Amino acid sequence: MRAARLIKMVLLLQSRPSMTGADLARELEVSERTITRDAQALSEAGVPVYADRGRTGGYRLIGGYHTRLTGLARGEAEALFLSGVPGALREMGLDDISSVARLKVSAALLPSLRDAQDSAAQRFHLDAPGWYHEPETPELLPVVAEAVWGDRMLSTRYRRQGADTERELAPYGLVLKAGVWYLCACSRGTFRVYRIDRFVSAEPLQERFVRDGSFDLPGFWEAQAAQFARSLLRARIVVRLSADGARLLPGAVDRAAAREAIEAAGPADERGALTVTLAVESEEVAFSQLLVLGPEAEVLEPASLRDRFSEAAARMRALYT
């Protein structure tokens, strides 16, 4: 642990002209007294760390000293490609690796380019979780992530519909969707998707698996997500939409279902309204979704859903009369 910290300290000093003890302590998450001891240890090991005294002082490397430690290890290189998602790295337990990788890259750059990392961070930030939901990191995520990066088989117990199932999985990849973590894994020759917060236990095995070179994680996830979304749309309703209603429909219901319904609709009537047959999850869900369109959408079928909107409209009228 200390050796890694010393390397990180050298790389920090190599990437900047000078750093105060407080700055180094904050970056390395130790006390300033520990920084003093680490600087002494580096000096005794032949690294020319110089400490300037006084209020404007700090630590610096003298004589243009450069380490030969800037070559990226495989794990660091892989983590670097994920450096745009710091929250996800932290949850997977890869933030330390990513930090060292970024320092190595920074140390290898020309001095005029060493602010590139901070410059980029001020121009792009990814906030993956959806609004109004406080994301929770699954307890077993770091264990599963370690198996994914190491191509190691996982012995798991997975809870679905109140029952636990034991499986050995080949963990191919992780997906973070709207703040929820999923594992794409192969079990008995079939690829499936598992919610990581439903794992009751997960233990990496010594056995490693050989990846199928044809497996495409983004493509697999896209297909699975589309299939899942379509499987939820079990009911059909008929709706008359105004021109504004047709424009707003994709933002209120499943976007693909809205697009298909509008494309399959006949010509607009004399008032410019379209009559569409829309796939929805249920009458309950359709009611809450279409309610936001107000008078721009009129439910024609089924009668039970139309009656529900009629009742809601009467109650609204009573409130505002």
Coordinates of C-alpha atoms in Angstrom, one line a residue:
M1 CA 0.0 0.0 0.0
R2 CA 2.8 2.4 0.9
A3 CA 4.8 1.6 -2.2
A4 CA 1.7 2.5 -4.4
R5 CA 1.4 5.7 -2.5
L6 CA 5.0 6.6 -3.0
I7 CA 4.7 6.0 -6.7
K8 CA 1.6 8.1 -6.9
M9 CA 3.4 10.9 -5.0
V10 CA 6.3 10.9 -7.5
L11 CA 3.9 11.0 -10.4
L12 CA 1.9 13.9 -8.9
L13 CA 5.2 15.9 -8.4
Q14 CA 6.3 15.0 -11.9
S15 CA 3.1 16.3 -13.4
R16 CA 3.1 19.6 -11.6
P17 CA 5.9 22.2 -10.9
S18 CA 5.3 22.1 -7.1
M19 CA 2.7 20.9 -4.5
T20 CA 2.2 21.9 -0.9
G21 CA 2.1 19.3 1.8
A22 CA -1.6 20.0 2.3
D23 CA -2.3 19.4 -1.4
L24 CA -0.4 16.1 -1.4
A25 CA -2.1 15.0 1.8
R26 CA -5.5 15.7 0.2
E27 CA -4.7 13.9 -3.0
L28 CA -3.2 10.9 -1.3
E29 CA -5.7 10.9 1.6
V30 CA -3.1 10.9 4.4
S31 CA -1.8 13.4 6.9
E32 CA 0.8 16.0 6.2
R33 CA 3.1 14.2 8.7
T34 CA 2.8 11.1 6.5
I35 CA 3.7 13.2 3.5
T36 CA 6.9 14.5 5.3
R37 CA 7.9 10.9 6.1
D38 CA 7.2 9.7 2.5
A39 CA 9.2 12.6 1.1
Q40 CA 12.1 11.6 3.3
A41 CA 11.8 7.9 2.2
L42 CA 11.8 8.9 -1.5
S43 CA 14.9 11.1 -1.0
E44 CA 16.7 8.2 0.7
A45 CA 15.8 6.0 -2.2
G46 CA 17.5 8.4 -4.6
V47 CA 14.4 10.4 -5.9
P48 CA 15.4 14.1 -5.7
V49 CA 12.4 15.4 -3.8
Y50 CA 13.1 19.0 -2.5
A51 CA 11.0 20.7 0.2
D52 CA 10.8 24.5 0.1
R53 CA 10.1 26.0 3.5
G54 CA 7.8 28.9 4.3
R55 CA 4.2 29.9 3.4
T56 CA 4.8 29.7 -0.3
G57 CA 6.9 26.6 -0.1
G58 CA 6.1 23.0 -1.1
Y59 CA 7.5 19.8 -2.6
R60 CA 9.0 19.5 -6.0
L61 CA 11.3 17.3 -8.1
I62 CA 14.7 19.0 -9.0
G63 CA 16.8 18.6 -12.0
G64 CA 14.0 17.7 -14.4
Y65 CA 13.7 14.3 -12.8
H66 CA 11.4 11.8 -14.6
T67 CA 10.5 8.3 -13.5
R68 CA 10.3 5.3 -15.8
L69 CA 7.0 4.3 -14.2
T70 CA 4.8 5.8 -16.8
G71 CA 4.1 2.6 -18.7
L72 CA 0.4 1.6 -18.1
A73 CA -0.4 -1.8 -16.7
R74 CA -3.3 -3.6 -18.4
G75 CA -5.8 -2.9 -15.6
E76 CA -4.8 0.8 -15.5
A77 CA -5.3 1.1 -19.3
E78 CA -8.7 -0.6 -19.1
A79 CA -9.7 1.7 -16.3
L80 CA -8.5 4.8 -18.2
F81 CA -11.1 4.1 -20.9
L82 CA -13.8 4.4 -18.2
S83 CA -12.4 7.6 -16.6
G84 CA -15.4 9.5 -17.9
V85 CA -17.7 7.7 -15.4
P86 CA -16.0 8.3 -12.0
G87 CA -19.0 7.2 -10.0
A88 CA -19.2 3.9 -11.8
L89 CA -15.4 3.3 -11.3
R90 CA -15.8 4.1 -7.6
E91 CA -18.7 1.6 -7.2
M92 CA -16.7 -1.1 -9.0
G93 CA -13.7 -0.5 -6.8
L94 CA -11.5 0.7 -9.7
D95 CA -11.1 4.4 -8.7
D96 CA -7.5 3.9 -7.3
I97 CA -6.4 2.1 -10.5
S98 CA -7.9 4.8 -12.7
S99 CA -6.3 7.6 -10.6
V100 CA -2.8 6.1 -11.1
A101 CA -3.5 5.6 -14.8
R102 CA -4.5 9.2 -15.3
L103 CA -1.4 10.3 -13.4
K104 CA 0.9 8.2 -15.6
V105 CA -0.7 9.7 -18.7
S106 CA -0.4 13.2 -17.2
A107 CA 3.3 12.6 -16.3
A108 CA 4.0 11.5 -19.9
L109 CA 2.4 14.6 -21.5
L110 CA 4.2 17.8 -22.4
P111 CA 3.9 20.5 -19.6
S112 CA 1.6 22.6 -21.9
L113 CA -0.9 19.7 -22.1
R114 CA -0.9 18.6 -18.5
D115 CA -4.1 20.5 -17.7
A116 CA -6.0 18.5 -20.3
Q117 CA -7.6 16.2 -17.7
D118 CA -9.0 19.2 -15.7
S119 CA -10.0 21.0 -18.8
A120 CA -12.0 18.0 -20.1
A121 CA -13.6 17.4 -16.6
Q122 CA -14.9 21.0 -16.7
R123 CA -16.5 20.4 -20.1
F124 CA -18.2 16.9 -19.8
H125 CA -19.7 15.0 -16.8
L126 CA -21.8 11.9 -17.0
D127 CA -24.6 11.6 -14.4
A128 CA -26.0 8.1 -15.1
P129 CA -28.8 7.7 -12.5
G130 CA -32.3 9.0 -13.4
W131 CA -34.0 11.9 -11.6
Y132 CA -35.9 11.5 -8.3
H133 CA -34.1 8.2 -7.5
E134 CA -31.3 7.9 -4.9
P135 CA -29.0 5.2 -6.4
E136 CA -27.7 2.4 -4.1
T137 CA -24.5 0.6 -4.9
P138 CA -25.1 -3.2 -4.7
E139 CA -23.0 -4.7 -1.9
L140 CA -21.6 -7.5 -4.2
L141 CA -20.8 -5.2 -7.1
P142 CA -17.0 -4.9 -6.4
V143 CA -16.8 -8.8 -6.2
V144 CA -18.7 -9.2 -9.4
A145 CA -16.6 -6.5 -11.1
E146 CA -13.4 -8.2 -10.1
A147 CA -14.5 -11.4 -11.7
V148 CA -15.5 -9.6 -14.9
W149 CA -12.1 -8.0 -15.2
G150 CA -10.3 -11.2 -14.4
D151 CA -12.4 -13.5 -16.6
R152 CA -13.1 -15.7 -13.5
M153 CA -16.1 -17.9 -13.1
L154 CA -18.6 -16.9 -10.4
S155 CA -20.5 -19.1 -8.0
T156 CA -23.7 -17.3 -7.3
R157 CA -27.1 -17.5 -5.6
Y158 CA -29.6 -15.4 -7.4
R159 CA -33.1 -14.4 -6.0
R160 CA -36.0 -14.2 -8.4
Q161 CA -39.7 -14.1 -7.4
G162 CA -38.8 -15.0 -3.8
A163 CA -36.8 -18.1 -4.7
D164 CA -33.0 -18.5 -4.7
T165 CA -31.2 -20.3 -7.5
E166 CA -27.6 -21.4 -7.5
R167 CA -25.6 -20.9 -10.7
E168 CA -22.1 -20.8 -12.0
L169 CA -21.7 -17.9 -14.3
A170 CA -19.1 -16.7 -16.8
P171 CA -19.4 -13.0 -16.2
Y172 CA -18.8 -11.2 -19.5
G173 CA -19.7 -7.6 -18.8
L174 CA -21.4 -5.0 -16.6
V175 CA -24.0 -2.5 -17.6
L176 CA -25.1 0.6 -15.7
K177 CA -28.7 1.6 -16.8
A178 CA -30.4 4.5 -15.1
G179 CA -28.6 3.9 -11.8
V180 CA -29.2 0.1 -11.8
W181 CA -26.3 -2.3 -12.3
Y182 CA -26.7 -5.4 -14.5
L183 CA -24.4 -8.4 -15.2
C184 CA -24.4 -10.0 -18.7
A185 CA -23.2 -13.5 -18.2
C186 CA -23.2 -16.9 -19.8
S187 CA -24.7 -19.9 -18.0
R188 CA -24.8 -23.4 -19.7
G189 CA -24.1 -21.9 -23.1
T190 CA -26.9 -19.2 -22.9
F191 CA -26.3 -15.5 -22.3
R192 CA -28.6 -13.8 -19.8
V193 CA -28.9 -10.6 -17.9
Y194 CA -28.9 -10.5 -14.1
R195 CA -29.6 -7.5 -11.8
I196 CA -26.7 -7.4 -9.4
D197 CA -28.7 -6.2 -6.4
R198 CA -30.6 -9.6 -6.6
F199 CA -27.5 -11.6 -6.0
V200 CA -27.6 -13.1 -2.5
S201 CA -24.0 -14.3 -2.8
A202 CA -21.3 -14.2 -5.4
E203 CA -17.9 -15.8 -5.0
P204 CA -15.1 -15.8 -7.7
L205 CA -13.7 -19.2 -8.5
Q206 CA -10.1 -20.1 -9.4
E207 CA -11.4 -21.4 -12.7
R208 CA -11.2 -18.9 -15.6
F209 CA -13.3 -18.9 -18.7
V210 CA -12.4 -18.3 -22.3
R211 CA -14.4 -15.4 -23.8
D212 CA -16.4 -16.0 -26.9
G213 CA -14.7 -13.5 -29.4
S214 CA -18.0 -12.9 -31.2
F215 CA -19.8 -11.6 -28.1
D216 CA -20.6 -7.9 -28.4
L217 CA -21.7 -6.4 -25.1
P218 CA -23.3 -3.2 -26.4
G219 CA -25.1 -5.1 -29.2
F220 CA -26.3 -7.8 -26.8
W221 CA -27.5 -5.3 -24.2
E222 CA -29.4 -3.3 -26.9
A223 CA -31.2 -6.4 -28.1
Q224 CA -32.0 -7.5 -24.6
A225 CA -33.3 -4.1 -23.6
A226 CA -35.5 -3.8 -26.7
Q227 CA -36.9 -7.3 -26.1
F228 CA -37.6 -6.6 -22.4
A229 CA -39.3 -3.3 -23.2
R230 CA -41.5 -4.9 -25.9
S231 CA -42.4 -7.8 -23.5
L232 CA -43.9 -5.3 -21.2
L233 CA -46.3 -4.0 -23.8
R234 CA -49.1 -6.6 -23.5
A235 CA -52.2 -4.5 -24.0
R236 CA -53.6 -2.4 -27.0
I237 CA -55.6 0.8 -26.8
V238 CA -57.0 3.1 -29.5
V239 CA -56.4 6.8 -29.2
R240 CA -57.3 9.9 -31.2
L241 CA -54.4 12.4 -31.2
S242 CA -54.4 16.0 -32.1
A243 CA -51.4 17.3 -34.1
D244 CA -49.8 18.4 -30.8
G245 CA -50.8 15.1 -29.2
A246 CA -49.0 13.1 -32.0
R247 CA -45.9 15.3 -31.5
L248 CA -45.9 14.8 -27.7
L249 CA -46.8 11.1 -27.6
P250 CA -43.2 9.7 -27.8
G251 CA -42.3 11.7 -24.7
A252 CA -45.3 10.2 -22.7
V253 CA -45.2 6.5 -23.6
D254 CA -42.6 4.0 -24.9
R255 CA -40.9 5.8 -27.7
A256 CA -40.7 2.8 -30.1
A257 CA -44.3 1.9 -29.5
A258 CA -45.4 5.5 -30.2
R259 CA -43.4 5.7 -33.4
E260 CA -44.8 2.4 -34.7
A261 CA -48.4 3.5 -33.8
I262 CA -48.0 6.8 -35.6
E263 CA -46.4 5.2 -38.7
A264 CA -49.1 2.6 -38.9
A265 CA -52.0 5.1 -38.6
G266 CA -54.1 6.1 -41.5
P267 CA -54.4 9.7 -42.8
A268 CA -55.4 12.5 -40.4
D269 CA -59.1 13.5 -40.4
E270 CA -60.5 16.9 -41.3
R271 CA -59.3 18.3 -38.0
G272 CA -55.8 17.0 -38.4
A273 CA -56.3 14.3 -35.8
L274 CA -54.7 10.8 -36.0
T275 CA -56.4 7.6 -34.8
V276 CA -53.7 5.2 -33.6
T277 CA -53.6 1.7 -32.0
L278 CA -51.0 1.9 -29.3
A279 CA -49.2 -0.9 -27.4
V280 CA -49.1 -0.2 -23.7
E281 CA -48.1 -2.1 -20.5
S282 CA -51.6 -2.0 -19.0
E283 CA -54.7 0.2 -18.7
E284 CA -53.3 1.5 -15.4
V285 CA -50.0 2.5 -16.9
A286 CA -51.7 3.9 -20.0
F287 CA -53.9 6.1 -17.8
S288 CA -51.0 7.7 -16.0
Q289 CA -49.0 8.1 -19.2
L290 CA -51.7 9.7 -21.4
L291 CA -53.1 11.9 -18.6
V292 CA -50.2 14.3 -19.2
L293 CA -51.4 14.9 -22.7
G294 CA -54.7 16.3 -21.4
P295 CA -57.1 17.3 -24.2
E296 CA -54.5 16.4 -26.9
A297 CA -55.4 12.7 -26.6
E298 CA -58.8 11.0 -26.6
V299 CA -59.0 7.4 -25.7
L300 CA -61.6 5.5 -27.9
E301 CA -61.0 1.9 -26.7
P302 CA -61.3 0.1 -24.5
A303 CA -64.5 1.5 -23.0
S304 CA -63.2 0.9 -19.4
L305 CA -60.2 3.2 -20.0
R306 CA -62.3 5.8 -21.8
D307 CA -64.7 5.8 -18.8
R308 CA -61.8 6.3 -16.5
F309 CA -60.6 9.4 -18.4
S310 CA -64.2 10.7 -18.6
E311 CA -64.4 10.4 -14.8
A312 CA -61.0 12.1 -14.3
A313 CA -62.1 15.0 -16.7
A314 CA -65.3 15.5 -14.7
R315 CA -63.4 15.7 -11.5
M316 CA -60.9 18.2 -13.0
R317 CA -63.8 20.3 -14.3
A318 CA -65.4 20.3 -10.8
L319 CA -62.1 21.4 -9.3
Y320 CA -61.7 24.4 -11.6
T321 CA -65.3 25.5 -11.9

